[in-house]
């Protein structure tokens, strides 16, 4: 019997069915490549041949169908980008980020809500200041707020943001680095109240370059510029002495004695260099209203007069359209949820990519059901609702249809099991 068993084992090994020499050997590692877009380690099959050639970009098949947003550098499908290569988030919040001074490597998901919150905080500070001054009457405070508010315009950090036009612009016409010309106003007065020191000597007609802009607590704007200091009057000139003031950057200090003629020549050149340093430019401040450019019409006034702003304002006043941001904030208060979740009802649930919506969209958004809270698998919803692309929100009608089909499927499975 032992001989038969040995012969049977040798036969199996001859036919290759009993060879166990390769059982404990590790499989050869699969070659992986790094995608240049998503930086993932993927196998060779995840790349097209054209991408891995010498002239290819090295992108995987998924990234090859995507395009990069020029603002946030995120890769998205062509349907999620507009003609300017911007994703929906950057298209909606690019101007708000200018107002909020958001870093370039960050993306604001609901910038309008943040801007409105900062605006309300500024109004609360104003009400506290009025209360400290003894103004406590409600009608008076309401009139003050109505006077300061500009509908659909938020002011922050020296910039204005218009929700209707989705545009951010500066509070002033003058910008840093611009050339301004001094000019006397029509009433012959210049507001120097709150101006930092040293003050610029006013000479009408002179031109200066704006180096810095600063707003005083009084609300007046002042600019800093570089100019030569005024020459001292005769009789007030300092007497020459051994302790001569040396300007920063001038390393010359006149010696008390001169040794030779050679030292005399060197000392003369050093004195000339120091004289130029003493006549260097210094910083001076001047009111912006003392310039021709500073008295031009405000950018806010010009924006409120434009045709686009008036058209949007008329449609909203007539009740034909609504801002999606304002509608989401109101819906969040009514439903008691986060504003970002309410905004997702309009964006992901209804598929609205525009900044405006109709009043009926508010009712439809309020009736949406969150897929996360539904007891139906997402895989089954994709089979039942093939036309829907996003499964974050579904309507009640779609939910009822999915529940009926899911219940029928569950009963059929129970019958087969019994």
PDB file of C-alpha atoms in Angstrom, residues 107-363:
ATOM      1  CA  UNK A 107     -12.877  78.354  -0.862  1.00  0.00           C
ATOM      2  CA  UNK A 108     -15.915  80.001   0.726  1.00  0.00           C
ATOM      3  CA  UNK A 109     -19.024  77.808   0.435  1.00  0.00           C
ATOM      4  CA  UNK A 110     -21.602  80.424   1.542  1.00  0.00           C
ATOM      5  CA  UNK A 111     -19.780  83.740   1.450  1.00  0.00           C
ATOM      6  CA  UNK A 112     -22.931  85.856   1.265  1.00  0.00           C
ATOM      7  CA  UNK A 113     -24.107  84.539   4.625  1.00  0.00           C
ATOM      8  CA  UNK A 114     -20.739  85.436   6.184  1.00  0.00           C
ATOM      9  CA  UNK A 115     -20.817  88.935   4.677  1.00  0.00           C
ATOM     10  CA  UNK A 116     -24.347  89.563   5.948  1.00  0.00           C
ATOM     11  CA  UNK A 117     -23.388  88.358   9.417  1.00  0.00           C
ATOM     12  CA  UNK A 118     -20.476  90.810   9.540  1.00  0.00           C
ATOM     13  CA  UNK A 119     -22.802  93.572   8.394  1.00  0.00           C
ATOM     14  CA  UNK A 120     -25.277  92.775  11.180  1.00  0.00           C
ATOM     15  CA  UNK A 121     -22.461  92.784  13.749  1.00  0.00           C
ATOM     16  CA  UNK A 122     -21.478  96.291  12.615  1.00  0.00           C
ATOM     17  CA  UNK A 123     -25.092  97.416  13.040  1.00  0.00           C
ATOM     18  CA  UNK A 124     -25.202  95.946  16.554  1.00  0.00           C
ATOM     19  CA  UNK A 125     -22.066  97.912  17.468  1.00  0.00           C
ATOM     20  CA  UNK A 126     -23.731 101.061  16.151  1.00  0.00           C
ATOM     21  CA  UNK A 127     -26.825 100.425  18.261  1.00  0.00           C
ATOM     22  CA  UNK A 128     -24.668  99.950  21.361  1.00  0.00           C
ATOM     23  CA  UNK A 129     -22.896 103.247  20.655  1.00  0.00           C
ATOM     24  CA  UNK A 130     -26.259 105.014  20.273  1.00  0.00           C
ATOM     25  CA  UNK A 131     -27.440 103.470  23.538  1.00  0.00           C
ATOM     26  CA  UNK A 132     -24.366 104.785  25.356  1.00  0.00           C
ATOM     27  CA  UNK A 133     -25.094 108.263  23.982  1.00  0.00           C
ATOM     28  CA  UNK A 134     -28.637 108.132  25.321  1.00  0.00           C
ATOM     29  CA  UNK A 135     -30.492 107.334  22.088  1.00  0.00           C
ATOM     30  CA  UNK A 136     -32.878 104.566  23.087  1.00  0.00           C
ATOM     31  CA  UNK A 137     -36.057 105.368  21.139  1.00  0.00           C
ATOM     32  CA  UNK A 138     -36.866 102.601  18.708  1.00  0.00           C
ATOM     33  CA  UNK A 139     -38.111 104.844  15.902  1.00  0.00           C
ATOM     34  CA  UNK A 140     -34.980 106.990  16.057  1.00  0.00           C
ATOM     35  CA  UNK A 141     -32.695 103.949  15.947  1.00  0.00           C
ATOM     36  CA  UNK A 142     -34.695 102.468  13.069  1.00  0.00           C
ATOM     37  CA  UNK A 143     -34.336 105.707  11.096  1.00  0.00           C
ATOM     38  CA  UNK A 144     -30.578 105.692  11.694  1.00  0.00           C
ATOM     39  CA  UNK A 145     -30.248 102.125  10.427  1.00  0.00           C
ATOM     40  CA  UNK A 146     -32.452 102.825   7.397  1.00  0.00           C
ATOM     41  CA  UNK A 147     -30.293 105.836   6.563  1.00  0.00           C
ATOM     42  CA  UNK A 148     -27.048 103.861   6.771  1.00  0.00           C
ATOM     43  CA  UNK A 149     -28.258 100.707   5.006  1.00  0.00           C
ATOM     44  CA  UNK A 150     -27.952 100.366   1.260  1.00  0.00           C
ATOM     45  CA  UNK A 151     -30.230  97.566  -0.024  1.00  0.00           C
ATOM     46  CA  UNK A 152     -28.332  94.458  -1.175  1.00  0.00           C
ATOM     47  CA  UNK A 153     -24.929  96.144  -0.613  1.00  0.00           C
ATOM     48  CA  UNK A 154     -22.469  95.111   2.117  1.00  0.00           C
ATOM     49  CA  UNK A 155     -19.541  97.245   3.242  1.00  0.00           C
ATOM     50  CA  UNK A 156     -16.462  95.703   4.816  1.00  0.00           C
ATOM     51  CA  UNK A 157     -12.721  96.442   4.860  1.00  0.00           C
ATOM     52  CA  UNK A 158     -13.050  99.464   2.602  1.00  0.00           C
ATOM     53  CA  UNK A 159     -14.922  97.532  -0.092  1.00  0.00           C
ATOM     54  CA  UNK A 160     -18.534  97.198  -1.240  1.00  0.00           C
ATOM     55  CA  UNK A 161     -20.209  93.997  -2.390  1.00  0.00           C
ATOM     56  CA  UNK A 162     -23.478  94.014  -4.345  1.00  0.00           C
ATOM     57  CA  UNK A 163     -25.506  90.810  -4.091  1.00  0.00           C
ATOM     58  CA  UNK A 164     -27.688  91.651  -7.077  1.00  0.00           C
ATOM     59  CA  UNK A 165     -24.817  92.121  -9.521  1.00  0.00           C
ATOM     60  CA  UNK A 166     -22.334  89.808  -7.735  1.00  0.00           C
ATOM     61  CA  UNK A 167     -19.657  92.477  -7.930  1.00  0.00           C
ATOM     62  CA  UNK A 168     -17.120  93.770  -5.414  1.00  0.00           C
ATOM     63  CA  UNK A 169     -15.568  97.208  -5.804  1.00  0.00           C
ATOM     64  CA  UNK A 170     -13.590  99.657  -3.710  1.00  0.00           C
ATOM     65  CA  UNK A 171     -15.060 102.363  -1.557  1.00  0.00           C
ATOM     66  CA  UNK A 172     -12.820 105.036  -3.110  1.00  0.00           C
ATOM     67  CA  UNK A 173     -12.069 106.149  -6.638  1.00  0.00           C
ATOM     68  CA  UNK A 174      -8.422 106.691  -5.751  1.00  0.00           C
ATOM     69  CA  UNK A 175      -6.200 103.625  -5.371  1.00  0.00           C
ATOM     70  CA  UNK A 176      -2.717 103.085  -4.040  1.00  0.00           C
ATOM     71  CA  UNK A 177      -0.045 104.176  -6.520  1.00  0.00           C
ATOM     72  CA  UNK A 178      -2.322 106.634  -8.327  1.00  0.00           C
ATOM     73  CA  UNK A 179      -1.250 110.195  -9.121  1.00  0.00           C
ATOM     74  CA  UNK A 180      -3.459 112.871  -7.526  1.00  0.00           C
ATOM     75  CA  UNK A 181      -3.498 116.650  -7.954  1.00  0.00           C
ATOM     76  CA  UNK A 182      -4.049 119.098  -5.115  1.00  0.00           C
ATOM     77  CA  UNK A 183      -6.896 121.533  -5.666  1.00  0.00           C
ATOM     78  CA  UNK A 184      -8.914 123.884  -3.481  1.00  0.00           C
ATOM     79  CA  UNK A 185     -12.577 122.976  -3.044  1.00  0.00           C
ATOM     80  CA  UNK A 186     -15.412 125.260  -4.101  1.00  0.00           C
ATOM     81  CA  UNK A 187     -15.968 126.515  -0.539  1.00  0.00           C
ATOM     82  CA  UNK A 188     -12.249 127.061   0.032  1.00  0.00           C
ATOM     83  CA  UNK A 189     -12.088 124.740   3.047  1.00  0.00           C
ATOM     84  CA  UNK A 190     -10.044 121.609   3.625  1.00  0.00           C
ATOM     85  CA  UNK A 191     -10.948 119.151   6.385  1.00  0.00           C
ATOM     86  CA  UNK A 192      -7.779 118.493   8.356  1.00  0.00           C
ATOM     87  CA  UNK A 193      -9.640 117.077  11.366  1.00  0.00           C
ATOM     88  CA  UNK A 194      -8.144 113.734  12.313  1.00  0.00           C
ATOM     89  CA  UNK A 195      -5.277 114.002   9.822  1.00  0.00           C
ATOM     90  CA  UNK A 196      -2.135 112.132  10.916  1.00  0.00           C
ATOM     91  CA  UNK A 197       1.119 114.014  11.293  1.00  0.00           C
ATOM     92  CA  UNK A 198       3.252 115.293   9.705  1.00  0.00           C
ATOM     93  CA  UNK A 199       0.905 117.188   7.409  1.00  0.00           C
ATOM     94  CA  UNK A 200       1.643 118.056   3.815  1.00  0.00           C
ATOM     95  CA  UNK A 201       2.120 121.702   2.915  1.00  0.00           C
ATOM     96  CA  UNK A 202      -0.816 122.464   0.638  1.00  0.00           C
ATOM     97  CA  UNK A 203       0.090 124.041  -2.696  1.00  0.00           C
ATOM     98  CA  UNK A 204      -2.664 123.962  -5.285  1.00  0.00           C
ATOM     99  CA  UNK A 205      -1.671 122.358  -8.569  1.00  0.00           C
ATOM    100  CA  UNK A 206       1.029 120.058  -7.237  1.00  0.00           C
ATOM    101  CA  UNK A 207       0.851 116.332  -8.016  1.00  0.00           C
ATOM    102  CA  UNK A 208       1.730 113.502  -5.641  1.00  0.00           C
ATOM    103  CA  UNK A 209       1.640 109.702  -5.746  1.00  0.00           C
ATOM    104  CA  UNK A 210      -0.556 107.946  -3.202  1.00  0.00           C
ATOM    105  CA  UNK A 211       1.546 105.609  -1.070  1.00  0.00           C
ATOM    106  CA  UNK A 212      -1.089 104.686   1.550  1.00  0.00           C
ATOM    107  CA  UNK A 213      -4.758 105.343   2.301  1.00  0.00           C
ATOM    108  CA  UNK A 214      -6.170 105.599   5.815  1.00  0.00           C
ATOM    109  CA  UNK A 215      -9.652 106.314   7.158  1.00  0.00           C
ATOM    110  CA  UNK A 216      -9.986 108.450  10.291  1.00  0.00           C
ATOM    111  CA  UNK A 217     -12.627 107.838  12.990  1.00  0.00           C
ATOM    112  CA  UNK A 218     -14.417 110.934  11.706  1.00  0.00           C
ATOM    113  CA  UNK A 219     -15.048 109.164   8.382  1.00  0.00           C
ATOM    114  CA  UNK A 220     -12.607 111.284   6.339  1.00  0.00           C
ATOM    115  CA  UNK A 221      -9.986 109.662   4.163  1.00  0.00           C
ATOM    116  CA  UNK A 222      -6.327 110.719   4.131  1.00  0.00           C
ATOM    117  CA  UNK A 223      -3.450 109.655   1.918  1.00  0.00           C
ATOM    118  CA  UNK A 224       0.263 109.407   2.615  1.00  0.00           C
ATOM    119  CA  UNK A 225       2.793 110.531   0.053  1.00  0.00           C
ATOM    120  CA  UNK A 226       6.520 111.153  -0.206  1.00  0.00           C
ATOM    121  CA  UNK A 227       7.657 114.746  -0.594  1.00  0.00           C
ATOM    122  CA  UNK A 228      10.658 116.918   0.153  1.00  0.00           C
ATOM    123  CA  UNK A 229      10.507 118.636   3.517  1.00  0.00           C
ATOM    124  CA  UNK A 230       9.937 122.399   3.386  1.00  0.00           C
ATOM    125  CA  UNK A 231      13.046 124.563   3.481  1.00  0.00           C
ATOM    126  CA  UNK A 232      13.670 126.287   6.818  1.00  0.00           C
ATOM    127  CA  UNK A 233      13.104 130.027   6.915  1.00  0.00           C
ATOM    128  CA  UNK A 234      16.028 132.419   7.061  1.00  0.00           C
ATOM    129  CA  UNK A 235      17.143 133.150  10.565  1.00  0.00           C
ATOM    130  CA  UNK A 236      16.048 129.708  11.776  1.00  0.00           C
ATOM    131  CA  UNK A 237      18.880 127.791  10.119  1.00  0.00           C
ATOM    132  CA  UNK A 238      20.907 125.740  12.606  1.00  0.00           C
ATOM    133  CA  UNK A 239      24.418 126.923  13.322  1.00  0.00           C
ATOM    134  CA  UNK A 240      27.206 124.665  12.125  1.00  0.00           C
ATOM    135  CA  UNK A 241      28.795 122.661  14.877  1.00  0.00           C
ATOM    136  CA  UNK A 242      30.887 119.581  15.318  1.00  0.00           C
ATOM    137  CA  UNK A 243      27.787 117.551  16.316  1.00  0.00           C
ATOM    138  CA  UNK A 244      26.068 117.599  12.903  1.00  0.00           C
ATOM    139  CA  UNK A 245      22.912 115.487  12.571  1.00  0.00           C
ATOM    140  CA  UNK A 246      23.428 112.474  10.362  1.00  0.00           C
ATOM    141  CA  UNK A 247      20.458 111.059   8.423  1.00  0.00           C
ATOM    142  CA  UNK A 248      19.858 107.284   8.367  1.00  0.00           C
ATOM    143  CA  UNK A 249      21.888 105.715   5.606  1.00  0.00           C
ATOM    144  CA  UNK A 250      24.603 108.407   5.732  1.00  0.00           C
ATOM    145  CA  UNK A 251      27.672 107.009   7.438  1.00  0.00           C
ATOM    146  CA  UNK A 252      29.614 110.294   7.271  1.00  0.00           C
ATOM    147  CA  UNK A 253      30.577 112.052  10.481  1.00  0.00           C
ATOM    148  CA  UNK A 254      32.733 115.180   9.969  1.00  0.00           C
ATOM    149  CA  UNK A 255      36.022 114.950  11.864  1.00  0.00           C
ATOM    150  CA  UNK A 256      37.000 117.785  14.152  1.00  0.00           C
ATOM    151  CA  UNK A 257      40.304 118.337  12.326  1.00  0.00           C
ATOM    152  CA  UNK A 258      41.639 117.865   8.787  1.00  0.00           C
ATOM    153  CA  UNK A 259      45.095 116.350   8.573  1.00  0.00           C
ATOM    154  CA  UNK A 260      46.125 116.960   4.970  1.00  0.00           C
ATOM    155  CA  UNK A 261      44.989 118.163   1.551  1.00  0.00           C
ATOM    156  CA  UNK A 262      44.102 114.596   0.562  1.00  0.00           C
ATOM    157  CA  UNK A 263      41.826 114.338   3.567  1.00  0.00           C
ATOM    158  CA  UNK A 264      40.333 117.682   2.550  1.00  0.00           C
ATOM    159  CA  UNK A 265      39.169 116.293  -0.829  1.00  0.00           C
ATOM    160  CA  UNK A 266      37.676 113.162   0.728  1.00  0.00           C
ATOM    161  CA  UNK A 267      35.837 115.211   3.329  1.00  0.00           C
ATOM    162  CA  UNK A 268      34.348 117.520   0.672  1.00  0.00           C
ATOM    163  CA  UNK A 269      32.917 114.560  -1.265  1.00  0.00           C
ATOM    164  CA  UNK A 270      31.481 113.073   1.911  1.00  0.00           C
ATOM    165  CA  UNK A 271      29.840 116.388   2.780  1.00  0.00           C
ATOM    166  CA  UNK A 272      28.150 116.504  -0.623  1.00  0.00           C
ATOM    167  CA  UNK A 273      26.831 112.965  -0.147  1.00  0.00           C
ATOM    168  CA  UNK A 274      25.466 113.809   3.270  1.00  0.00           C
ATOM    169  CA  UNK A 275      23.799 116.987   1.951  1.00  0.00           C
ATOM    170  CA  UNK A 276      21.876 114.891  -0.589  1.00  0.00           C
ATOM    171  CA  UNK A 277      20.818 112.514   2.183  1.00  0.00           C
ATOM    172  CA  UNK A 278      19.531 115.444   4.264  1.00  0.00           C
ATOM    173  CA  UNK A 279      17.343 116.497   1.337  1.00  0.00           C
ATOM    174  CA  UNK A 280      15.716 113.037   1.025  1.00  0.00           C
ATOM    175  CA  UNK A 281      11.961 112.568   0.710  1.00  0.00           C
ATOM    176  CA  UNK A 282       9.822 112.205   3.805  1.00  0.00           C
ATOM    177  CA  UNK A 283       6.260 110.954   4.431  1.00  0.00           C
ATOM    178  CA  UNK A 284       3.450 113.483   4.744  1.00  0.00           C
ATOM    179  CA  UNK A 285      -0.337 113.171   5.098  1.00  0.00           C
ATOM    180  CA  UNK A 286      -3.053 115.115   3.322  1.00  0.00           C
ATOM    181  CA  UNK A 287      -6.888 114.898   3.098  1.00  0.00           C
ATOM    182  CA  UNK A 288      -8.157 113.054   0.051  1.00  0.00           C
ATOM    183  CA  UNK A 289     -10.850 115.692  -0.407  1.00  0.00           C
ATOM    184  CA  UNK A 290      -8.104 118.209  -1.148  1.00  0.00           C
ATOM    185  CA  UNK A 291      -7.460 116.541  -4.526  1.00  0.00           C
ATOM    186  CA  UNK A 292      -9.350 116.632  -7.793  1.00  0.00           C
ATOM    187  CA  UNK A 293      -9.552 112.834  -7.941  1.00  0.00           C
ATOM    188  CA  UNK A 294     -10.806 112.546  -4.360  1.00  0.00           C
ATOM    189  CA  UNK A 295     -13.857 114.714  -5.095  1.00  0.00           C
ATOM    190  CA  UNK A 296     -15.084 112.546  -7.965  1.00  0.00           C
ATOM    191  CA  UNK A 297     -18.338 110.633  -7.661  1.00  0.00           C
ATOM    192  CA  UNK A 298     -18.211 107.578  -5.376  1.00  0.00           C
ATOM    193  CA  UNK A 299     -18.067 104.122  -7.028  1.00  0.00           C
ATOM    194  CA  UNK A 300     -21.111 103.119  -4.971  1.00  0.00           C
ATOM    195  CA  UNK A 301     -23.192 105.971  -6.394  1.00  0.00           C
ATOM    196  CA  UNK A 302     -22.152 105.081  -9.936  1.00  0.00           C
ATOM    197  CA  UNK A 303     -22.957 101.402  -9.359  1.00  0.00           C
ATOM    198  CA  UNK A 304     -26.434 102.146  -8.024  1.00  0.00           C
ATOM    199  CA  UNK A 305     -27.145 104.144 -11.196  1.00  0.00           C
ATOM    200  CA  UNK A 306     -26.161 101.370 -13.612  1.00  0.00           C
ATOM    201  CA  UNK A 307     -28.834  99.639 -15.689  1.00  0.00           C
ATOM    202  CA  UNK A 308     -28.056  96.102 -14.496  1.00  0.00           C
ATOM    203  CA  UNK A 309     -28.527  96.959 -10.832  1.00  0.00           C
ATOM    204  CA  UNK A 310     -31.788  98.788 -11.473  1.00  0.00           C
ATOM    205  CA  UNK A 311     -33.174  95.888 -13.535  1.00  0.00           C
ATOM    206  CA  UNK A 312     -32.464  93.295 -10.819  1.00  0.00           C
ATOM    207  CA  UNK A 313     -33.838  95.572  -8.127  1.00  0.00           C
ATOM    208  CA  UNK A 314     -37.081  96.118 -10.073  1.00  0.00           C
ATOM    209  CA  UNK A 315     -37.629  92.379 -10.636  1.00  0.00           C
ATOM    210  CA  UNK A 316     -37.135  91.604  -6.941  1.00  0.00           C
ATOM    211  CA  UNK A 317     -39.411  94.469  -5.891  1.00  0.00           C
ATOM    212  CA  UNK A 318     -42.111  93.111  -8.215  1.00  0.00           C
ATOM    213  CA  UNK A 319     -41.809  89.624  -6.674  1.00  0.00           C
ATOM    214  CA  UNK A 320     -40.848  87.921  -9.939  1.00  0.00           C
ATOM    215  CA  UNK A 321     -37.405  86.748  -8.797  1.00  0.00           C
ATOM    216  CA  UNK A 322     -35.579  86.144  -5.525  1.00  0.00           C
ATOM    217  CA  UNK A 323     -31.963  85.868  -4.514  1.00  0.00           C
ATOM    218  CA  UNK A 324     -31.062  82.250  -3.784  1.00  0.00           C
ATOM    219  CA  UNK A 325     -28.882  83.351  -0.864  1.00  0.00           C
ATOM    220  CA  UNK A 326     -31.692  85.331   0.779  1.00  0.00           C
ATOM    221  CA  UNK A 327     -34.205  82.549   0.098  1.00  0.00           C
ATOM    222  CA  UNK A 328     -31.856  79.982   1.686  1.00  0.00           C
ATOM    223  CA  UNK A 329     -31.403  82.138   4.800  1.00  0.00           C
ATOM    224  CA  UNK A 330     -35.155  82.583   5.190  1.00  0.00           C
ATOM    225  CA  UNK A 331     -35.780  78.863   4.659  1.00  0.00           C
ATOM    226  CA  UNK A 332     -33.112  78.009   7.239  1.00  0.00           C
ATOM    227  CA  UNK A 333     -34.915  80.139   9.834  1.00  0.00           C
ATOM    228  CA  UNK A 334     -38.266  78.532   9.015  1.00  0.00           C
ATOM    229  CA  UNK A 335     -36.982  74.936   9.114  1.00  0.00           C
ATOM    230  CA  UNK A 336     -34.494  75.441  11.941  1.00  0.00           C
ATOM    231  CA  UNK A 337     -31.479  74.119  10.046  1.00  0.00           C
ATOM    232  CA  UNK A 338     -28.080  75.411   9.015  1.00  0.00           C
ATOM    233  CA  UNK A 339     -27.976  77.970   6.152  1.00  0.00           C
ATOM    234  CA  UNK A 340     -25.517  75.805   4.217  1.00  0.00           C
ATOM    235  CA  UNK A 341     -27.973  72.895   4.299  1.00  0.00           C
ATOM    236  CA  UNK A 342     -30.777  75.125   3.036  1.00  0.00           C
ATOM    237  CA  UNK A 343     -28.522  76.378   0.262  1.00  0.00           C
ATOM    238  CA  UNK A 344     -27.837  72.754  -0.675  1.00  0.00           C
ATOM    239  CA  UNK A 345     -31.573  72.284  -1.220  1.00  0.00           C
ATOM    240  CA  UNK A 346     -31.465  74.832  -4.031  1.00  0.00           C
ATOM    241  CA  UNK A 347     -28.096  73.873  -5.504  1.00  0.00           C
ATOM    242  CA  UNK A 348     -28.043  70.075  -5.245  1.00  0.00           C
ATOM    243  CA  UNK A 349     -31.736  69.350  -4.777  1.00  0.00           C
ATOM    244  CA  UNK A 350     -33.254  71.625  -7.429  1.00  0.00           C
ATOM    245  CA  UNK A 351     -30.136  71.991  -9.567  1.00  0.00           C
ATOM    246  CA  UNK A 352     -30.200  75.816  -9.573  1.00  0.00           C
ATOM    247  CA  UNK A 353     -26.807  77.210 -10.552  1.00  0.00           C
ATOM    248  CA  UNK A 354     -27.937  80.819 -11.011  1.00  0.00           C
ATOM    249  CA  UNK A 355     -28.015  83.463  -8.286  1.00  0.00           C
ATOM    250  CA  UNK A 356     -31.748  84.043  -8.752  1.00  0.00           C
ATOM    251  CA  UNK A 357     -34.771  81.808  -8.386  1.00  0.00           C
ATOM    252  CA  UNK A 358     -38.545  82.055  -8.588  1.00  0.00           C
ATOM    253  CA  UNK A 359     -40.911  82.076  -5.585  1.00  0.00           C
ATOM    254  CA  UNK A 360     -42.141  78.568  -6.468  1.00  0.00           C
ATOM    255  CA  UNK A 361     -38.623  77.214  -5.991  1.00  0.00           C
ATOM    256  CA  UNK A 362     -38.779  78.096  -2.295  1.00  0.00           C
ATOM    257  CA  UNK A 363     -41.803  75.840  -1.818  1.00  0.00           C
TER     258      UNK A 363
END
